[in-house]
Amino acid sequence: MNPKKHIPNVITLLNLFSGCIAIVYASEENFEMSFFFVFLGIFFDFFDGFFARLFDNSSPLGLQLDSLADMVTSGLVPGFVMFKMLTNSVNSDPSFIYFPYLGFIITLGSCYRLANFNIDTRQIDSFIGLPTPANAIFILSLPLILKNTDSLILLELLTNNWVLLFVTLISAYVLNAEIPLFSLKIKKFNLKDNVLQIVFLLISLLLLIVFKFSGVALIIVFYVMLSVIVNLIKRKNA
């Protein structure tokens, strides 16, 4: 038995394990550690497919494991974090007792996207709709922005239950919208095939340095905008 064939699935399970830990921290409202473990899970998700191709071990089992792990790390966790933010925003108002559960619309949208991704033959080298890991990073950045910002406008927005509900609905929509987005996964370690990814990563680093926690959310917005621009250029040159 070749032990290498188990490496991609082990990496995928580490993604799932990271998501489980992130849930625990989110339940304690330790959003910094929750963000860290979601990011760690996404890191594992980034490389499981690469090693599967490297060892020529892509399989239906690996595909299903990947989606199930993402469902927790990039689906359940952001939905739960939004639930916690909505809970804090309604401030125990009895008329809004069930309102926070609407945060799990993010989880429902993520589930639908992951199921659709597995049967959508168009999404091989790129994505249609925002990938669940990118959406998870965006959602988990919000409580960090709220905790670390000095902007009264951001404080007002991120503690308003209707604004948070709007973000929730937009999140679920963008996950499943017919918007072509480039893949961030590195399939080959060479410059030619990864120019777009490298440019994106460099600008993302700059956004993080300048805007700190707010830069995380800006990176996801930039990702969508850059994808739209790239698609327009491709259509113009076609």
PDB file of C-alpha atoms in Angstrom:
ATOM      1  CA  MET A   1       0.000   0.000   0.000  1.00  0.00           C
ATOM      2  CA  ASN A   2       1.364   3.385  -1.046  1.00  0.00           C
ATOM      3  CA  PRO A   3       1.179   5.778   1.958  1.00  0.00           C
ATOM      4  CA  LYS A   4       1.377   8.793  -0.370  1.00  0.00           C
ATOM      5  CA  LYS A   5      -2.160   8.196  -1.584  1.00  0.00           C
ATOM      6  CA  HIS A   6      -3.501   9.005   1.888  1.00  0.00           C
ATOM      7  CA  ILE A   7      -1.713  12.360   2.181  1.00  0.00           C
ATOM      8  CA  PRO A   8      -4.325  14.463   0.288  1.00  0.00           C
ATOM      9  CA  ASN A   9      -7.201  13.053   2.350  1.00  0.00           C
ATOM     10  CA  VAL A  10      -5.291  13.591   5.602  1.00  0.00           C
ATOM     11  CA  ILE A  11      -4.768  17.229   4.608  1.00  0.00           C
ATOM     12  CA  THR A  12      -8.497  17.530   3.884  1.00  0.00           C
ATOM     13  CA  LEU A  13      -9.342  16.094   7.299  1.00  0.00           C
ATOM     14  CA  LEU A  14      -7.001  18.648   8.885  1.00  0.00           C
ATOM     15  CA  ASN A  15      -9.171  21.278   7.199  1.00  0.00           C
ATOM     16  CA  LEU A  16     -12.228  19.737   8.862  1.00  0.00           C
ATOM     17  CA  PHE A  17     -10.476  19.524  12.232  1.00  0.00           C
ATOM     18  CA  SER A  18      -9.517  23.190  11.997  1.00  0.00           C
ATOM     19  CA  GLY A  19     -13.148  24.063  11.322  1.00  0.00           C
ATOM     20  CA  CYS A  20     -14.276  22.123  14.391  1.00  0.00           C
ATOM     21  CA  ILE A  21     -11.842  24.056  16.581  1.00  0.00           C
ATOM     22  CA  ALA A  22     -12.975  27.341  14.988  1.00  0.00           C
ATOM     23  CA  ILE A  23     -16.574  26.561  16.000  1.00  0.00           C
ATOM     24  CA  VAL A  24     -15.527  26.100  19.621  1.00  0.00           C
ATOM     25  CA  TYR A  25     -13.709  29.430  19.696  1.00  0.00           C
ATOM     26  CA  ALA A  26     -16.604  31.201  17.948  1.00  0.00           C
ATOM     27  CA  SER A  27     -19.001  29.865  20.589  1.00  0.00           C
ATOM     28  CA  GLU A  28     -16.802  31.596  23.179  1.00  0.00           C
ATOM     29  CA  GLU A  29     -16.750  34.757  21.005  1.00  0.00           C
ATOM     30  CA  ASN A  30     -13.006  34.420  20.645  1.00  0.00           C
ATOM     31  CA  PHE A  31     -13.225  35.549  17.048  1.00  0.00           C
ATOM     32  CA  GLU A  32      -9.486  36.038  16.632  1.00  0.00           C
ATOM     33  CA  MET A  33      -8.759  32.352  17.257  1.00  0.00           C
ATOM     34  CA  SER A  34     -11.811  31.330  15.255  1.00  0.00           C
ATOM     35  CA  PHE A  35     -10.492  33.349  12.321  1.00  0.00           C
ATOM     36  CA  PHE A  36      -7.046  31.788  12.734  1.00  0.00           C
ATOM     37  CA  PHE A  37      -8.350  28.225  12.584  1.00  0.00           C
ATOM     38  CA  VAL A  38     -10.639  28.949   9.635  1.00  0.00           C
ATOM     39  CA  PHE A  39      -7.651  30.467   7.852  1.00  0.00           C
ATOM     40  CA  LEU A  40      -5.605  27.383   8.766  1.00  0.00           C
ATOM     41  CA  GLY A  41      -8.349  25.143   7.416  1.00  0.00           C
ATOM     42  CA  ILE A  42      -8.429  27.108   4.173  1.00  0.00           C
ATOM     43  CA  PHE A  43      -4.645  26.718   3.979  1.00  0.00           C
ATOM     44  CA  PHE A  44      -5.084  22.933   4.121  1.00  0.00           C
ATOM     45  CA  ASP A  45      -7.907  23.151   1.570  1.00  0.00           C
ATOM     46  CA  PHE A  46      -5.598  25.134  -0.706  1.00  0.00           C
ATOM     47  CA  PHE A  47      -3.094  22.295  -0.926  1.00  0.00           C
ATOM     48  CA  ASP A  48      -5.057  19.038  -0.698  1.00  0.00           C
ATOM     49  CA  GLY A  49      -5.988  19.136  -4.376  1.00  0.00           C
ATOM     50  CA  PHE A  50      -2.445  20.031  -5.365  1.00  0.00           C
ATOM     51  CA  PHE A  51      -1.006  17.009  -3.584  1.00  0.00           C
ATOM     52  CA  ALA A  52      -3.730  14.803  -5.029  1.00  0.00           C
ATOM     53  CA  ARG A  53      -2.607  15.826  -8.514  1.00  0.00           C
ATOM     54  CA  LEU A  54       1.061  15.609  -7.548  1.00  0.00           C
ATOM     55  CA  PHE A  55       0.652  11.995  -6.419  1.00  0.00           C
ATOM     56  CA  ASP A  56      -1.861  11.266  -9.200  1.00  0.00           C
ATOM     57  CA  ASN A  57      -4.421  10.345  -6.585  1.00  0.00           C
ATOM     58  CA  SER A  58      -7.517  12.381  -7.436  1.00  0.00           C
ATOM     59  CA  SER A  59     -10.595  10.369  -6.500  1.00  0.00           C
ATOM     60  CA  PRO A  60     -14.360  10.681  -5.949  1.00  0.00           C
ATOM     61  CA  LEU A  61     -13.710  10.063  -2.240  1.00  0.00           C
ATOM     62  CA  GLY A  62     -11.322  13.019  -2.083  1.00  0.00           C
ATOM     63  CA  LEU A  63     -13.892  15.237  -3.830  1.00  0.00           C
ATOM     64  CA  GLN A  64     -16.594  14.348  -1.315  1.00  0.00           C
ATOM     65  CA  LEU A  65     -14.254  14.747   1.667  1.00  0.00           C
ATOM     66  CA  ASP A  66     -13.209  18.159   0.398  1.00  0.00           C
ATOM     67  CA  SER A  67     -16.801  19.402   0.189  1.00  0.00           C
ATOM     68  CA  LEU A  68     -17.740  17.955   3.574  1.00  0.00           C
ATOM     69  CA  ALA A  69     -14.720  19.605   5.227  1.00  0.00           C
ATOM     70  CA  ASP A  70     -15.487  22.921   3.513  1.00  0.00           C
ATOM     71  CA  MET A  71     -19.092  22.677   4.681  1.00  0.00           C
ATOM     72  CA  VAL A  72     -17.870  22.920   8.281  1.00  0.00           C
ATOM     73  CA  THR A  73     -14.892  25.261   7.973  1.00  0.00           C
ATOM     74  CA  SER A  74     -16.280  27.586   5.304  1.00  0.00           C
ATOM     75  CA  GLY A  75     -20.012  27.010   5.703  1.00  0.00           C
ATOM     76  CA  LEU A  76     -21.024  26.322   9.281  1.00  0.00           C
ATOM     77  CA  VAL A  77     -18.418  28.536  10.962  1.00  0.00           C
ATOM     78  CA  PRO A  78     -19.273  31.795   9.116  1.00  0.00           C
ATOM     79  CA  GLY A  79     -22.989  31.125   9.608  1.00  0.00           C
ATOM     80  CA  PHE A  80     -22.427  30.637  13.325  1.00  0.00           C
ATOM     81  CA  VAL A  81     -20.269  33.759  13.576  1.00  0.00           C
ATOM     82  CA  MET A  82     -23.015  35.787  11.898  1.00  0.00           C
ATOM     83  CA  PHE A  83     -25.503  34.220  14.331  1.00  0.00           C
ATOM     84  CA  LYS A  84     -23.352  35.479  17.224  1.00  0.00           C
ATOM     85  CA  MET A  85     -23.053  38.964  15.704  1.00  0.00           C
ATOM     86  CA  LEU A  86     -26.815  39.183  15.163  1.00  0.00           C
ATOM     87  CA  THR A  87     -27.402  37.955  18.707  1.00  0.00           C
ATOM     88  CA  ASN A  88     -25.252  40.798  20.025  1.00  0.00           C
ATOM     89  CA  SER A  89     -26.889  43.326  17.699  1.00  0.00           C
ATOM     90  CA  VAL A  90     -30.469  42.667  18.839  1.00  0.00           C
ATOM     91  CA  ASN A  91     -29.294  42.920  22.468  1.00  0.00           C
ATOM     92  CA  SER A  92     -31.796  40.420  23.919  1.00  0.00           C
ATOM     93  CA  ASP A  93     -34.777  42.280  22.476  1.00  0.00           C
ATOM     94  CA  PRO A  94     -37.667  39.781  22.913  1.00  0.00           C
ATOM     95  CA  SER A  95     -39.258  40.890  19.634  1.00  0.00           C
ATOM     96  CA  PHE A  96     -36.102  39.732  17.803  1.00  0.00           C
ATOM     97  CA  ILE A  97     -35.584  36.469  19.679  1.00  0.00           C
ATOM     98  CA  TYR A  98     -35.412  34.359  16.509  1.00  0.00           C
ATOM     99  CA  PHE A  99     -33.766  36.999  14.326  1.00  0.00           C
ATOM    100  CA  PRO A 100     -30.141  35.834  14.892  1.00  0.00           C
ATOM    101  CA  TYR A 101     -30.904  32.427  13.359  1.00  0.00           C
ATOM    102  CA  LEU A 102     -31.124  34.149   9.989  1.00  0.00           C
ATOM    103  CA  GLY A 103     -27.324  34.250  10.115  1.00  0.00           C
ATOM    104  CA  PHE A 104     -27.375  30.584   9.141  1.00  0.00           C
ATOM    105  CA  ILE A 105     -28.640  31.605   5.701  1.00  0.00           C
ATOM    106  CA  ILE A 106     -24.904  31.856   4.994  1.00  0.00           C
ATOM    107  CA  THR A 107     -24.546  28.172   5.895  1.00  0.00           C
ATOM    108  CA  LEU A 108     -27.488  27.242   3.656  1.00  0.00           C
ATOM    109  CA  GLY A 109     -26.026  29.228   0.755  1.00  0.00           C
ATOM    110  CA  SER A 110     -22.635  27.592   1.306  1.00  0.00           C
ATOM    111  CA  CYS A 111     -24.177  24.125   1.325  1.00  0.00           C
ATOM    112  CA  TYR A 112     -26.019  24.770  -1.926  1.00  0.00           C
ATOM    113  CA  ARG A 113     -22.878  26.138  -3.550  1.00  0.00           C
ATOM    114  CA  LEU A 114     -20.730  23.175  -2.505  1.00  0.00           C
ATOM    115  CA  ALA A 115     -23.293  20.664  -3.755  1.00  0.00           C
ATOM    116  CA  ASN A 116     -23.661  22.539  -7.035  1.00  0.00           C
ATOM    117  CA  PHE A 117     -19.878  22.829  -7.402  1.00  0.00           C
ATOM    118  CA  ASN A 118     -19.522  19.037  -7.329  1.00  0.00           C
ATOM    119  CA  ILE A 119     -21.827  18.593 -10.315  1.00  0.00           C
ATOM    120  CA  ASP A 120     -20.964  21.745 -12.274  1.00  0.00           C
ATOM    121  CA  THR A 121     -18.488  20.701 -14.976  1.00  0.00           C
ATOM    122  CA  ARG A 122     -17.775  24.356 -15.819  1.00  0.00           C
ATOM    123  CA  GLN A 123     -15.861  24.962 -12.560  1.00  0.00           C
ATOM    124  CA  ILE A 124     -12.626  23.120 -13.267  1.00  0.00           C
ATOM    125  CA  ASP A 125      -9.986  25.855 -13.680  1.00  0.00           C
ATOM    126  CA  SER A 126     -12.059  28.727 -12.304  1.00  0.00           C
ATOM    127  CA  PHE A 127     -15.112  29.413 -10.160  1.00  0.00           C
ATOM    128  CA  ILE A 128     -18.630  30.614 -10.807  1.00  0.00           C
ATOM    129  CA  GLY A 129     -19.787  32.480  -7.734  1.00  0.00           C
ATOM    130  CA  LEU A 130     -17.700  33.329  -4.696  1.00  0.00           C
ATOM    131  CA  PRO A 131     -15.888  30.261  -3.284  1.00  0.00           C
ATOM    132  CA  THR A 132     -16.933  29.326   0.241  1.00  0.00           C
ATOM    133  CA  PRO A 133     -13.418  29.870   1.715  1.00  0.00           C
ATOM    134  CA  ALA A 134     -13.323  33.452   0.420  1.00  0.00           C
ATOM    135  CA  ASN A 135     -16.796  34.102   1.789  1.00  0.00           C
ATOM    136  CA  ALA A 136     -15.812  32.606   5.156  1.00  0.00           C
ATOM    137  CA  ILE A 137     -12.788  34.905   5.418  1.00  0.00           C
ATOM    138  CA  PHE A 138     -14.982  37.905   4.626  1.00  0.00           C
ATOM    139  CA  ILE A 139     -17.596  37.041   7.265  1.00  0.00           C
ATOM    140  CA  LEU A 140     -15.059  36.184   9.962  1.00  0.00           C
ATOM    141  CA  SER A 141     -13.241  39.471   9.377  1.00  0.00           C
ATOM    142  CA  LEU A 142     -16.335  41.460  10.393  1.00  0.00           C
ATOM    143  CA  PRO A 143     -16.182  40.886  14.184  1.00  0.00           C
ATOM    144  CA  LEU A 144     -12.446  41.587  14.060  1.00  0.00           C
ATOM    145  CA  ILE A 145     -13.082  44.894  12.295  1.00  0.00           C
ATOM    146  CA  LEU A 146     -15.771  45.695  14.860  1.00  0.00           C
ATOM    147  CA  LYS A 147     -13.407  45.010  17.745  1.00  0.00           C
ATOM    148  CA  ASN A 148     -10.429  46.925  16.375  1.00  0.00           C
ATOM    149  CA  THR A 149     -11.882  49.887  14.495  1.00  0.00           C
ATOM    150  CA  ASP A 150     -12.041  53.482  15.719  1.00  0.00           C
ATOM    151  CA  SER A 151     -14.526  54.423  13.007  1.00  0.00           C
ATOM    152  CA  LEU A 152     -17.929  55.345  14.425  1.00  0.00           C
ATOM    153  CA  ILE A 153     -19.485  54.620  11.033  1.00  0.00           C
ATOM    154  CA  LEU A 154     -18.148  51.059  10.981  1.00  0.00           C
ATOM    155  CA  LEU A 155     -19.181  50.554  14.587  1.00  0.00           C
ATOM    156  CA  GLU A 156     -22.705  51.678  13.768  1.00  0.00           C
ATOM    157  CA  LEU A 157     -22.939  49.521  10.660  1.00  0.00           C
ATOM    158  CA  LEU A 158     -21.528  46.336  12.159  1.00  0.00           C
ATOM    159  CA  THR A 159     -23.815  46.481  15.188  1.00  0.00           C
ATOM    160  CA  ASN A 160     -26.967  47.166  13.181  1.00  0.00           C
ATOM    161  CA  ASN A 161     -29.026  43.985  12.832  1.00  0.00           C
ATOM    162  CA  TRP A 162     -30.538  45.052   9.502  1.00  0.00           C
ATOM    163  CA  VAL A 163     -27.127  45.803   8.007  1.00  0.00           C
ATOM    164  CA  LEU A 164     -25.886  42.410   9.176  1.00  0.00           C
ATOM    165  CA  LEU A 165     -28.944  40.736   7.671  1.00  0.00           C
ATOM    166  CA  PHE A 166     -28.248  42.533   4.380  1.00  0.00           C
ATOM    167  CA  VAL A 167     -24.645  41.273   4.474  1.00  0.00           C
ATOM    168  CA  THR A 168     -25.971  37.770   5.165  1.00  0.00           C
ATOM    169  CA  LEU A 169     -28.324  37.828   2.184  1.00  0.00           C
ATOM    170  CA  ILE A 170     -25.696  39.299  -0.146  1.00  0.00           C
ATOM    171  CA  SER A 171     -23.230  36.653   1.029  1.00  0.00           C
ATOM    172  CA  ALA A 172     -25.623  33.798   0.222  1.00  0.00           C
ATOM    173  CA  TYR A 173     -26.407  35.374  -3.155  1.00  0.00           C
ATOM    174  CA  VAL A 174     -22.805  35.982  -4.259  1.00  0.00           C
ATOM    175  CA  LEU A 175     -21.901  32.402  -3.311  1.00  0.00           C
ATOM    176  CA  ASN A 176     -24.318  31.142  -5.951  1.00  0.00           C
ATOM    177  CA  ALA A 177     -24.373  33.994  -8.470  1.00  0.00           C
ATOM    178  CA  GLU A 178     -23.331  33.403 -12.077  1.00  0.00           C
ATOM    179  CA  ILE A 179     -20.156  35.468 -11.656  1.00  0.00           C
ATOM    180  CA  PRO A 180     -16.977  33.873 -13.103  1.00  0.00           C
ATOM    181  CA  LEU A 181     -14.055  34.169 -10.661  1.00  0.00           C
ATOM    182  CA  PHE A 182     -10.475  33.016 -11.146  1.00  0.00           C
ATOM    183  CA  SER A 183      -9.137  30.183  -9.015  1.00  0.00           C
ATOM    184  CA  LEU A 184      -6.607  30.949  -6.284  1.00  0.00           C
ATOM    185  CA  LYS A 185      -5.287  27.405  -6.175  1.00  0.00           C
ATOM    186  CA  ILE A 186      -1.749  26.914  -7.450  1.00  0.00           C
ATOM    187  CA  LYS A 187      -1.698  23.920  -9.774  1.00  0.00           C
ATOM    188  CA  LYS A 188       1.859  24.294 -11.031  1.00  0.00           C
ATOM    189  CA  PHE A 189       4.816  25.920  -9.311  1.00  0.00           C
ATOM    190  CA  ASN A 190       5.858  28.291 -12.112  1.00  0.00           C
ATOM    191  CA  LEU A 191       5.500  32.017 -12.739  1.00  0.00           C
ATOM    192  CA  LYS A 192       3.789  31.845 -16.133  1.00  0.00           C
ATOM    193  CA  ASP A 193       0.738  29.935 -14.937  1.00  0.00           C
ATOM    194  CA  ASN A 194       0.288  31.977 -11.764  1.00  0.00           C
ATOM    195  CA  VAL A 195       0.786  35.625 -12.751  1.00  0.00           C
ATOM    196  CA  LEU A 196      -2.784  36.600 -11.855  1.00  0.00           C
ATOM    197  CA  GLN A 197      -2.629  34.795  -8.519  1.00  0.00           C
ATOM    198  CA  ILE A 198       0.725  36.407  -7.650  1.00  0.00           C
ATOM    199  CA  VAL A 199      -0.514  39.910  -8.510  1.00  0.00           C
ATOM    200  CA  PHE A 200      -3.606  39.303  -6.415  1.00  0.00           C
ATOM    201  CA  LEU A 201      -1.563  38.065  -3.450  1.00  0.00           C
ATOM    202  CA  LEU A 202       0.827  41.039  -3.594  1.00  0.00           C
ATOM    203  CA  ILE A 203      -1.991  43.598  -3.683  1.00  0.00           C
ATOM    204  CA  SER A 204      -3.770  41.671  -0.927  1.00  0.00           C
ATOM    205  CA  LEU A 205      -0.646  41.929   1.217  1.00  0.00           C
ATOM    206  CA  LEU A 206      -0.575  45.679   0.620  1.00  0.00           C
ATOM    207  CA  LEU A 207      -4.239  45.991   1.646  1.00  0.00           C
ATOM    208  CA  LEU A 208      -3.526  44.089   4.858  1.00  0.00           C
ATOM    209  CA  ILE A 209      -0.563  46.313   5.705  1.00  0.00           C
ATOM    210  CA  VAL A 210      -2.479  49.545   5.066  1.00  0.00           C
ATOM    211  CA  PHE A 211      -5.956  48.665   6.356  1.00  0.00           C
ATOM    212  CA  LYS A 212      -5.183  45.794   8.778  1.00  0.00           C
ATOM    213  CA  PHE A 213      -8.362  43.900   9.706  1.00  0.00           C
ATOM    214  CA  SER A 214     -10.503  45.969   7.354  1.00  0.00           C
ATOM    215  CA  GLY A 215      -8.094  44.936   4.612  1.00  0.00           C
ATOM    216  CA  VAL A 216      -9.310  41.334   4.922  1.00  0.00           C
ATOM    217  CA  ALA A 217     -12.812  42.281   3.813  1.00  0.00           C
ATOM    218  CA  LEU A 218     -11.390  44.591   1.130  1.00  0.00           C
ATOM    219  CA  ILE A 219      -9.351  41.703  -0.274  1.00  0.00           C
ATOM    220  CA  ILE A 220     -12.504  39.678  -0.936  1.00  0.00           C
ATOM    221  CA  VAL A 221     -14.178  42.666  -2.589  1.00  0.00           C
ATOM    222  CA  PHE A 222     -11.013  43.196  -4.654  1.00  0.00           C
ATOM    223  CA  TYR A 223     -11.023  39.510  -5.629  1.00  0.00           C
ATOM    224  CA  VAL A 224     -14.529  39.806  -7.063  1.00  0.00           C
ATOM    225  CA  MET A 225     -13.760  43.088  -8.840  1.00  0.00           C
ATOM    226  CA  LEU A 226     -10.490  41.792 -10.327  1.00  0.00           C
ATOM    227  CA  SER A 227     -12.257  38.692 -11.604  1.00  0.00           C
ATOM    228  CA  VAL A 228     -14.910  40.828 -13.290  1.00  0.00           C
ATOM    229  CA  ILE A 229     -12.207  42.990 -14.932  1.00  0.00           C
ATOM    230  CA  VAL A 230     -10.275  39.936 -16.132  1.00  0.00           C
ATOM    231  CA  ASN A 231     -13.432  38.436 -17.626  1.00  0.00           C
ATOM    232  CA  LEU A 232     -14.240  41.687 -19.443  1.00  0.00           C
ATOM    233  CA  ILE A 233     -10.718  41.761 -20.906  1.00  0.00           C
ATOM    234  CA  LYS A 234     -11.025  38.138 -22.036  1.00  0.00           C
ATOM    235  CA  ARG A 235     -14.362  38.826 -23.716  1.00  0.00           C
ATOM    236  CA  LYS A 236     -12.948  41.893 -25.455  1.00  0.00           C
ATOM    237  CA  ASN A 237      -9.961  39.940 -26.793  1.00  0.00           C
ATOM    238  CA  ALA A 238     -12.005  36.899 -27.809  1.00  0.00           C
TER     239      ALA A 238
END
